[in-house]
Amino acid sequence: MTGGVFHHDEAVMGTVVSIDIYPSGLSRAAEILALSRARKTLHWVDAVFSTYREHSPMNRLRRGEIRLDEAPGEIAEVLE
């Protein structure tokens, strides 16, 4: 990764998200960690907010299976 632009495609949310890491003086380990965190965040957002995944908190809320105060706090924050 270090020395040039590193490109990564991540299949998530029913599409492909492209991530480019540009040289910034970070170590290779730091670049890999940053990519890992970004990928983890994308998959977490998909798992929580998906309207296509049957058991996502967002879908459970929409179906009335849980109350807003039972859903992850980020859902209430986004809905506000």
Coordinates of C-alpha atoms in Angstrom, one line a residue:
M1 CA 0.0 0.0 0.0
T2 CA 2.7 2.5 0.9
G3 CA 4.2 4.4 -2.1
G4 CA 1.1 4.5 -4.3
V5 CA -2.7 4.6 -4.3
F6 CA -4.2 1.3 -3.0
H7 CA -7.6 0.5 -4.3
H8 CA -10.0 -1.9 -2.6
D9 CA -13.6 -2.9 -3.7
E10 CA -15.9 -4.1 -0.9
A11 CA -19.2 -5.9 -1.7
V12 CA -21.7 -4.6 0.8
M13 CA -25.2 -3.2 0.9
G14 CA -26.1 -4.8 -2.3
T15 CA -23.4 -2.9 -4.2
V16 CA -19.7 -2.4 -4.4
V17 CA -18.0 0.3 -2.4
S18 CA -14.6 1.5 -3.7
I19 CA -12.0 2.5 -1.2
D20 CA -8.8 4.3 -2.2
I21 CA -6.0 4.8 0.2
Y22 CA -3.6 7.6 -0.9
P23 CA 0.0 7.9 0.4
S24 CA -0.1 9.8 3.7
G25 CA 3.1 8.8 5.5
L26 CA 1.2 6.1 7.5
S27 CA 2.9 2.8 8.0
R28 CA 1.6 -0.2 6.0
A29 CA 0.2 -1.6 9.3
A30 CA -1.7 1.6 9.9
E31 CA -3.1 1.6 6.3
I32 CA -4.3 -2.0 6.7
L33 CA -5.9 -1.1 10.0
A34 CA -7.7 1.9 8.5
L35 CA -9.0 -0.3 5.7
S36 CA -10.1 -3.0 8.1
R37 CA -12.0 -0.4 10.2
A38 CA -13.7 1.1 7.2
R39 CA -14.8 -2.4 6.0
K40 CA -16.0 -3.3 9.5
T41 CA -18.0 0.0 9.7
L42 CA -19.6 -0.6 6.3
H43 CA -20.8 -4.1 7.2
W44 CA -22.0 -2.9 10.6
V45 CA -24.1 -0.1 8.9
D46 CA -25.5 -2.7 6.5
A47 CA -26.4 -5.1 9.3
V48 CA -28.1 -2.5 11.4
F49 CA -29.8 -0.3 8.8
S50 CA -30.6 -2.7 6.0
T51 CA -34.1 -2.7 4.7
Y52 CA -33.5 -5.9 2.9
R53 CA -32.1 -8.1 5.7
E54 CA -35.0 -9.7 7.5
H55 CA -33.5 -9.5 10.9
S56 CA -31.8 -6.1 10.8
P57 CA -32.8 -3.8 13.7
M58 CA -34.2 -1.3 11.2
N59 CA -36.5 -3.9 9.6
R60 CA -37.6 -5.3 13.0
L61 CA -38.4 -1.7 14.0
R62 CA -40.4 -1.1 10.8
R63 CA -42.4 -4.3 11.5
G64 CA -43.1 -3.3 15.1
E65 CA -41.1 -6.2 16.6
I66 CA -39.0 -3.8 18.6
R67 CA -39.5 -0.3 19.9
L68 CA -37.2 2.6 19.0
D69 CA -35.6 2.5 22.5
E70 CA -34.8 -1.2 22.0
A71 CA -33.0 -0.6 18.7
P72 CA -29.3 0.6 18.4
G73 CA -29.1 4.2 19.4
E74 CA -27.8 5.2 16.0
I75 CA -31.2 4.4 14.5
A76 CA -32.9 7.0 16.7
E77 CA -30.1 9.4 15.9
V78 CA -30.6 9.0 12.1
L79 CA -34.4 9.1 12.4
E80 CA -34.2 12.5 14.3

